[in-house]
N, CA, C and O atoms as a DFTB+ gen file, in Angstrom:
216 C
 N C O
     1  1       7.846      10.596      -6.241
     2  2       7.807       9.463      -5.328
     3  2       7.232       9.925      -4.000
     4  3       7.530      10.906      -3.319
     5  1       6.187       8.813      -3.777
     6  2       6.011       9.083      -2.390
     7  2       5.939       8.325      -1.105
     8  3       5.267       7.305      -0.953
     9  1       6.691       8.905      -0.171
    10  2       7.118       7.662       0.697
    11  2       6.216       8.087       1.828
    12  3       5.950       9.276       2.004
    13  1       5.651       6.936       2.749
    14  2       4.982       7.030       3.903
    15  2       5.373       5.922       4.745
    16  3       5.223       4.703       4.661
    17  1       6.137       7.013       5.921
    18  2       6.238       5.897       7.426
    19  2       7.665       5.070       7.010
    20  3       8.034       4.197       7.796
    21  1       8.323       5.278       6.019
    22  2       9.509       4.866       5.844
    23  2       9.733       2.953       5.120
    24  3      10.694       2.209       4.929
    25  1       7.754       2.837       4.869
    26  2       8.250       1.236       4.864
    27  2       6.958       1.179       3.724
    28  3       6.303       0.221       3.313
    29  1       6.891       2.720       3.389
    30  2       5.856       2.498       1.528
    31  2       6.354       3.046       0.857
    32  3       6.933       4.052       1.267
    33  1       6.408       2.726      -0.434
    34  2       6.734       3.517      -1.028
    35  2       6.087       3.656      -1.945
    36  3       6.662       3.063      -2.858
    37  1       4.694       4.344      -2.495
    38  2       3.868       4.815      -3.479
    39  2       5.031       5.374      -5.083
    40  3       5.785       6.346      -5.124
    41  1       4.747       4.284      -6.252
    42  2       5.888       5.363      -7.298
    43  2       5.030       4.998      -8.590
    44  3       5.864       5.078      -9.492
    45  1       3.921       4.673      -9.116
    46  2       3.810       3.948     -10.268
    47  2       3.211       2.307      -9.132
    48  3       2.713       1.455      -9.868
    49  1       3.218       2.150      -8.566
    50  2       3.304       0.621      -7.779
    51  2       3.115       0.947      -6.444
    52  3       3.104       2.050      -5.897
    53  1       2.970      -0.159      -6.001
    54  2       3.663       0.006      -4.306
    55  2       4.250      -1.315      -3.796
    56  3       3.915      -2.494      -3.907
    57  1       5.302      -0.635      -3.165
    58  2       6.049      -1.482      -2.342
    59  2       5.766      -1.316      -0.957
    60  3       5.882      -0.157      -0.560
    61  1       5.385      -2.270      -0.017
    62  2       5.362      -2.317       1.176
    63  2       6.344      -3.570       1.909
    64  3       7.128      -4.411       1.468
    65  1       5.730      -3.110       3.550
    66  2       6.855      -4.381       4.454
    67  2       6.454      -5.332       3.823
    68  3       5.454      -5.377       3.107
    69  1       7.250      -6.198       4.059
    70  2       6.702      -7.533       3.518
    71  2       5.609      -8.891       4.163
    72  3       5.214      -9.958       3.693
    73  1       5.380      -8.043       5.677
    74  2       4.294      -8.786       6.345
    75  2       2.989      -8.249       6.432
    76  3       2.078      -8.498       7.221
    77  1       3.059      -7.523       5.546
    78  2       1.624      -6.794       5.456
    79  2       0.630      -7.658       3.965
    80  3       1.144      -7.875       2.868
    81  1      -0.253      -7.875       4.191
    82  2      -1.052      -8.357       2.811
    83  2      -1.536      -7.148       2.341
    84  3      -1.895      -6.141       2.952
    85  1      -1.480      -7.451       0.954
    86  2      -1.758      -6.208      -0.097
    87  2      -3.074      -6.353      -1.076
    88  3      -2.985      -7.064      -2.077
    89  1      -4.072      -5.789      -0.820
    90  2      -5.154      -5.964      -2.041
    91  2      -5.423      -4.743      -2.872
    92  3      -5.921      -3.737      -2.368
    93  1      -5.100      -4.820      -4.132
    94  2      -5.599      -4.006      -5.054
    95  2      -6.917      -3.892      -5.855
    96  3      -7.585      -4.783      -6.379
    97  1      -7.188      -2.006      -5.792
    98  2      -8.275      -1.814      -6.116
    99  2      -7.939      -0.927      -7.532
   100  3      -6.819      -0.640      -7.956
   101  1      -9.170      -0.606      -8.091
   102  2      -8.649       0.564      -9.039
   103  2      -7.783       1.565      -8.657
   104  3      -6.631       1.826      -9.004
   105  1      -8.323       1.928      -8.106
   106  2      -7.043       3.401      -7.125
   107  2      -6.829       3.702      -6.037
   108  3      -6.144       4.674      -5.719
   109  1      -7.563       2.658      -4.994
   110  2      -7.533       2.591      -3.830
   111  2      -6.355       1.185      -3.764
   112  3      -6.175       0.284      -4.583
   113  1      -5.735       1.440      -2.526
   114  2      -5.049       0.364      -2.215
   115  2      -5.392       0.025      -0.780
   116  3      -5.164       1.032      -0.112
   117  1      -5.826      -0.924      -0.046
   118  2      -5.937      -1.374       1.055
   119  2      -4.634      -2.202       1.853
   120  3      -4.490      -3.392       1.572
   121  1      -3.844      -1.666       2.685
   122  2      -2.861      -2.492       3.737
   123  2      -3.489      -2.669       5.242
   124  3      -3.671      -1.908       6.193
   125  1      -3.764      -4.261       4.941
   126  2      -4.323      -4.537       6.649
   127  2      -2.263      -5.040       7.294
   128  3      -1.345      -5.673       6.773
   129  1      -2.426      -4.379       8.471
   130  2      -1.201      -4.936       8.556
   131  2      -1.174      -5.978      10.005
   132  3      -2.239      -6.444      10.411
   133  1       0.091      -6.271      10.695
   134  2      -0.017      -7.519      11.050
   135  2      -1.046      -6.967      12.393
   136  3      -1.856      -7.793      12.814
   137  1      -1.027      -6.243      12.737
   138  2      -2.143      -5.531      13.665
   139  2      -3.554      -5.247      13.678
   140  3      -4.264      -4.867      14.609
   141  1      -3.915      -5.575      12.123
   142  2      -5.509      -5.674      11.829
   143  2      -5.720      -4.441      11.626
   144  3      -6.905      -4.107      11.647
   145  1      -4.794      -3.477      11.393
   146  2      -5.053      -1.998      11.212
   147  2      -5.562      -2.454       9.863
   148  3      -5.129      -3.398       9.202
   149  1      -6.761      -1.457       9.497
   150  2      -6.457      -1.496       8.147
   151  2      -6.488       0.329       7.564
   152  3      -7.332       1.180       7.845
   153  1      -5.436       0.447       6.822
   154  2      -4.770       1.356       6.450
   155  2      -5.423       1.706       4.646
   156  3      -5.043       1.021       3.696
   157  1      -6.591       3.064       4.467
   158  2      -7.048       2.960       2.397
   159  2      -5.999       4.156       2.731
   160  3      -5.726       4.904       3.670
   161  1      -5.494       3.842       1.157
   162  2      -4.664       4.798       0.469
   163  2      -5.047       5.179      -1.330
   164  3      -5.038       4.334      -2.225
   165  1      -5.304       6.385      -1.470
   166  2      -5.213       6.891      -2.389
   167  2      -4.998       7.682      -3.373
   168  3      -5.792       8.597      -3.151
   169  1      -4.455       7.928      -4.302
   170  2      -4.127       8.752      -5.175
   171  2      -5.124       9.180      -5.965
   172  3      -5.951       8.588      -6.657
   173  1      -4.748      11.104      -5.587
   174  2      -5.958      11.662      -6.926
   175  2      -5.165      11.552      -7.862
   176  3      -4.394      10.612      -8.059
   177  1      -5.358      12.858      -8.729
   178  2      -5.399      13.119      -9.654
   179  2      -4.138      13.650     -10.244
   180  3      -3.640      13.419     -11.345
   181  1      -3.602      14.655      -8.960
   182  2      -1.965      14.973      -8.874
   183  2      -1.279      13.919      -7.927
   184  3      -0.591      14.209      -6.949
   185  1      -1.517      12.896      -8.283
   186  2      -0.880      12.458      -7.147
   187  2      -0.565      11.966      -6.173
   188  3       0.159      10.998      -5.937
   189  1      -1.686      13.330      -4.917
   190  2      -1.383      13.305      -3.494
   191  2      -1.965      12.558      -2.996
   192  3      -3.029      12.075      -3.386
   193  1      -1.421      12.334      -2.103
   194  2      -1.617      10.630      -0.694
   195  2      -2.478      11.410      -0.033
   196  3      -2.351      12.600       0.255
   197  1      -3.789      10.323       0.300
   198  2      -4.661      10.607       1.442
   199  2      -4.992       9.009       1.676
   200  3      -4.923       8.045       0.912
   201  1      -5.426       9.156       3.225
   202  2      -5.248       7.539       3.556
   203  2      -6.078       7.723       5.122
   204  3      -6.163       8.824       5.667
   205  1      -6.526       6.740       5.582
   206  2      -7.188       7.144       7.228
   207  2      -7.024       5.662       7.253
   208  3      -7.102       4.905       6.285
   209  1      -6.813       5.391       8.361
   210  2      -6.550       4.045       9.316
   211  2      -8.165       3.850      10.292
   212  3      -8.623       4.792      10.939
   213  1      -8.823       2.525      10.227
   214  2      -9.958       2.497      11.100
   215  2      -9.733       0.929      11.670
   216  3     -10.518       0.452      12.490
């Protein structure tokens, strides 16, 4: 399991806040949140979280 910032939780799925909109990609996940951040997240191959905010 992997948790980021206390309000994702990457497991198989993702769970986020609940005021954030969620669009799914193949393996990218995009969270714009209520700030217009928008936040890619992705999983390789083991796994590991990499993500950059622009």
């Amino acid at each position: 399991m992997i948790m980021f910032k206390k309000n994702l939780i990457l497991r198989g799925g993702l769970k986020i806040e609940r005021r954030r909109k969620i669009k799914y990609f193949s393996r990218w996940c995009e969270i714009q949140n209520i700030n217009n951040f928008l936040l890619r997240i992705q999983l390789d191959e083991n796994e590991q979280l990499s993500y950059k905010i622009r």
